[in-house]
XYZ file of C-alpha atoms in Angstrom:
233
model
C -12.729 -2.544 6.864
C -10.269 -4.637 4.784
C -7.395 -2.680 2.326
C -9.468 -3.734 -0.867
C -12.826 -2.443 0.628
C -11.164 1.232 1.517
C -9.603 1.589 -1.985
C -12.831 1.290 -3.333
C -14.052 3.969 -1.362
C -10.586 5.725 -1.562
C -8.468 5.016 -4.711
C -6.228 7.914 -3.880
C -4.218 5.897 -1.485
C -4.033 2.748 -3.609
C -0.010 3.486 -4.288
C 0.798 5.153 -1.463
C 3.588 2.605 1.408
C 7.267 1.362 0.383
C 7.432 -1.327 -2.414
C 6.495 -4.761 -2.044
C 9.881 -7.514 -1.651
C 9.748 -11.123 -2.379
C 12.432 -13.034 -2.655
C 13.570 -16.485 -5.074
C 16.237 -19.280 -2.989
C 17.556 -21.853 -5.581
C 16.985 -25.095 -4.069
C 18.533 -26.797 -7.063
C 19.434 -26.567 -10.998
C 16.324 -26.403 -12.967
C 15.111 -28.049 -16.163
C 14.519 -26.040 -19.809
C 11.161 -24.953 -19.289
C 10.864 -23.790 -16.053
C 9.387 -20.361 -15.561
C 9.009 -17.661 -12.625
C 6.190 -15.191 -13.373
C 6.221 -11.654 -11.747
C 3.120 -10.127 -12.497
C 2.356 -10.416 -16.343
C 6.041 -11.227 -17.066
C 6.592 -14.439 -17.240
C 10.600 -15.811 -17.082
C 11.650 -19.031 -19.147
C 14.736 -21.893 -18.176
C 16.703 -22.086 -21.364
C 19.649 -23.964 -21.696
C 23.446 -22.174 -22.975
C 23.241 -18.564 -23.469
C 20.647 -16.621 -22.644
C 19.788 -13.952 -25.439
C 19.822 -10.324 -23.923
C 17.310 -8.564 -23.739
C 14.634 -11.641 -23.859
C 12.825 -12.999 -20.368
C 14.890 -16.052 -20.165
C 17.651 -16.778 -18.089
C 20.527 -19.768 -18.384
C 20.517 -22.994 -16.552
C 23.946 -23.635 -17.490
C 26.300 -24.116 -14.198
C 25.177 -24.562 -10.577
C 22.643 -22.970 -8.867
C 25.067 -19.767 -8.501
C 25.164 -19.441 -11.811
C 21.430 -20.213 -12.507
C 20.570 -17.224 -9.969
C 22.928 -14.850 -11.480
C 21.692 -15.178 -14.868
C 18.298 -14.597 -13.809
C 19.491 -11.492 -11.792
C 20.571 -10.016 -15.110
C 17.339 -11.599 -16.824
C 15.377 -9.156 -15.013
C 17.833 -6.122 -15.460
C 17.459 -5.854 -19.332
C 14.126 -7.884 -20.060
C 10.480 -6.830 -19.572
C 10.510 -6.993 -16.301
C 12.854 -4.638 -15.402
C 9.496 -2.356 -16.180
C 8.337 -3.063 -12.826
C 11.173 -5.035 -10.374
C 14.684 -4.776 -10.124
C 16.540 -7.728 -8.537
C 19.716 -8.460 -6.442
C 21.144 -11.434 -5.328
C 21.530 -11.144 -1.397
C 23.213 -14.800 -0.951
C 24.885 -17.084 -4.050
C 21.212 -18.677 -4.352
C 18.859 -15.933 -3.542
C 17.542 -13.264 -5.320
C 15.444 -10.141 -3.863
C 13.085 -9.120 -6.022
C 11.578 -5.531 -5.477
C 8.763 -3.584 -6.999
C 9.430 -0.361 -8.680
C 6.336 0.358 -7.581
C 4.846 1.236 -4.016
C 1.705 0.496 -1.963
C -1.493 -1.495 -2.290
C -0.393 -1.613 -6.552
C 2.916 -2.888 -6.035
C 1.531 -6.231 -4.355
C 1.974 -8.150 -8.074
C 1.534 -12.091 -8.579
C 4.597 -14.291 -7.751
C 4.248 -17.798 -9.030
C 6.865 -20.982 -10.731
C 5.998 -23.949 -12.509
C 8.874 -25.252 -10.271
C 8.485 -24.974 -6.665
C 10.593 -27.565 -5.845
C 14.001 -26.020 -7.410
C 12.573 -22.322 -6.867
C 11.731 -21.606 -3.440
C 9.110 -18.051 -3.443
C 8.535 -16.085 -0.061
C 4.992 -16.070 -1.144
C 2.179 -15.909 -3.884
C 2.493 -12.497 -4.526
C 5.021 -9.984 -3.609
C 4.427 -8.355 -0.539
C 4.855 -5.017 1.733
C 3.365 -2.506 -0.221
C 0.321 -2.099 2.012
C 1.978 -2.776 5.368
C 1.458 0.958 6.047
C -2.473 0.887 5.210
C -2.615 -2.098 6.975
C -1.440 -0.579 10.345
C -3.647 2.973 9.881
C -6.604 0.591 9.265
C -6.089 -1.335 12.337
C -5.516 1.870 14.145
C -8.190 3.270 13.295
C -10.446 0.408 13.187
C -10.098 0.595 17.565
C -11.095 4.192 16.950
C -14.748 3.960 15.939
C -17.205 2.449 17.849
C -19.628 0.156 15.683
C -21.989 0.268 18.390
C -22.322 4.023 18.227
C -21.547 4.646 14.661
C -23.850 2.083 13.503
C -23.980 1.406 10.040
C -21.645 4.604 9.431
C -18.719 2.935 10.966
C -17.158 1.839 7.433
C -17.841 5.285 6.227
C -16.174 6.530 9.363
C -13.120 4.396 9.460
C -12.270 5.101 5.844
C -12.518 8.667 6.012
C -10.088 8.655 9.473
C -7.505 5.920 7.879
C -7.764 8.194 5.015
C -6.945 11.374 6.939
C -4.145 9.654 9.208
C -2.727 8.315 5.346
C -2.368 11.614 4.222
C -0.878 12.896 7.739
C 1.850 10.215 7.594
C 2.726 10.629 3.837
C 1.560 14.130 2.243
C -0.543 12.559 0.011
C -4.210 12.478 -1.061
C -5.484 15.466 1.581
C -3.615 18.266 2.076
C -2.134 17.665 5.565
C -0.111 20.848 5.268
C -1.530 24.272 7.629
C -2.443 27.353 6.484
C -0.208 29.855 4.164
C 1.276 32.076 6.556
C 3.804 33.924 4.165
C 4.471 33.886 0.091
C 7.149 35.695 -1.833
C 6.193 35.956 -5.270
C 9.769 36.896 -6.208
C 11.233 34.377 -5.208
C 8.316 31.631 -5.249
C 8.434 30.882 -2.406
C 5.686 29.614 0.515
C 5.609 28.923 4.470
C 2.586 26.900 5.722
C 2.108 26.539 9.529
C 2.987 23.779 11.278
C -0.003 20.905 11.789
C -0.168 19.466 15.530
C -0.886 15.736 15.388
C -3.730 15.700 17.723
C -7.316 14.574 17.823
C -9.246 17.650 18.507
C -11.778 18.404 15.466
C -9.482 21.333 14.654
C -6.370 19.444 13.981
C -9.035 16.459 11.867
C -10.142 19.978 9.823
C -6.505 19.734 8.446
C -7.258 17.291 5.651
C -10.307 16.956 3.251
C -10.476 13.618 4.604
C -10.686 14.507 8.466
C -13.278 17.208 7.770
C -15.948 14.701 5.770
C -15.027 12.693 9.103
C -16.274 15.377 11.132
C -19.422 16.194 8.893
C -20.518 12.628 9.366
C -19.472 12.371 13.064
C -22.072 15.204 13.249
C -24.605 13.618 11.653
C -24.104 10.430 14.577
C -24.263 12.577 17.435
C -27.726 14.199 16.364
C -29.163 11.146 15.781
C -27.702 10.189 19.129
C -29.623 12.856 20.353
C -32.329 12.628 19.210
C -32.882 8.738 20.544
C -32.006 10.122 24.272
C -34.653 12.549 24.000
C -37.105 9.853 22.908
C -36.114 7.678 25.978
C -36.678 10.282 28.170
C -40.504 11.408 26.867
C -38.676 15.369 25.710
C -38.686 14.404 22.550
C -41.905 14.004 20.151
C -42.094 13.116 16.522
């Protein structure tokens, strides 16, 4: 089950991880012209002062300079909407999302690759955390016995193990054991992180788990009463 194929099936979880992290190295001064694009902001190369507040940064001076004007390009421009940026050498700049998860994962592209060196074509990390519950769980439901429920099945136990790990999208929290009106105030009991079925009963997503783990093990059954002739229709 790949990350885009479980957001369809679970949107919930689409921004849920850290923010995604690219970063720029300049390899060289650029020309007038050159842009870096981060998402649907696109930066422009301009040459003497850049004008604050616009998506342009200077080429005047060295590649120092070059990266620190673009540092402050992103602070006040556009794209400070969606990244902030910080230079963690004199020629590199970390770019980071504002946003987190699967969304955060924008476009990261130059007309110049040979002055501006890019970690990658899009900035990345967001989904690391999806990633690793889907590989998890993935090694946690047998295609051979879940047949064609297995996507259904993985989904719904990334989706509970999500929610376990971050408190969002299921309700991962136990039952209300106290509440003080008052005061407004609530105590929930403690959820074990197990596998029984009462523990996968903890989330919304762990119990449509269970109702279609149910519907596998009668049809399981069902086939081994066939085999053995106690079985008829």
């Amino acid at each position: 089950l790949t990350v885009e194929a479980f957001l369809a099936l679970v949107p919930e979880f689409a921004s849920v991880g850290g923010p995604s992290i690219g970063t720029i190295e300049w390899l060289n001064t650029g020309p007038v012209g050159d842009t870096i694009s981060l998402g649907g902001v696109q930066m422009t190369a301009v040459a003497g002062a850049r004008v604050a507040g616009s998506s342009t940064w200077s080429i005047d001076g060295a590649a120092v300079a070059e990266a620190t004007s673009f540092v402050a390009a992103i602070a006040d421009s556009d794209a400070a909407d969606i990244v902030s940026a910080v230079k963690t050498t004199p020629v590199i700049v970390q770019i980071t999302t504002l946003a987190k998860g699967y969304n955060s994962e924008i476009a990261f592209s130059t007309s110049d690759a040979a002055v501006y060196e890019l970690s990658g074509a899009t900035l990345a990390g967001g989904s690391d955390l999806l990633d690793f519950q889907l590989s998890t769980t993935a090694s946690m439901v047998n295609v051979s016995t879940w047949r064609g429920k297995a996507g259904a099945a993985q989904a719904y136990l990334c989706a509970h193990f999500m929610a376990i790990a971050t408190g969002a999208g299921g309700g991962e929290t136990g039952a209300t054991t106290s509440r003080a009106i008052d005061r407004i105030s609530q105590s929930n009991a403690a959820t074990s992180f197990d596998t029984s079925d009462a523990a996968f009963a903890s989330t919304r997503w762990g119990r449509m788990y269970l109702a279609l783990k149910a519907t596998v093990l009668r049809i399981q059954m069902a086939t081994s009463l066939r085999g053995c002739g106690g079985f008829n229709g």
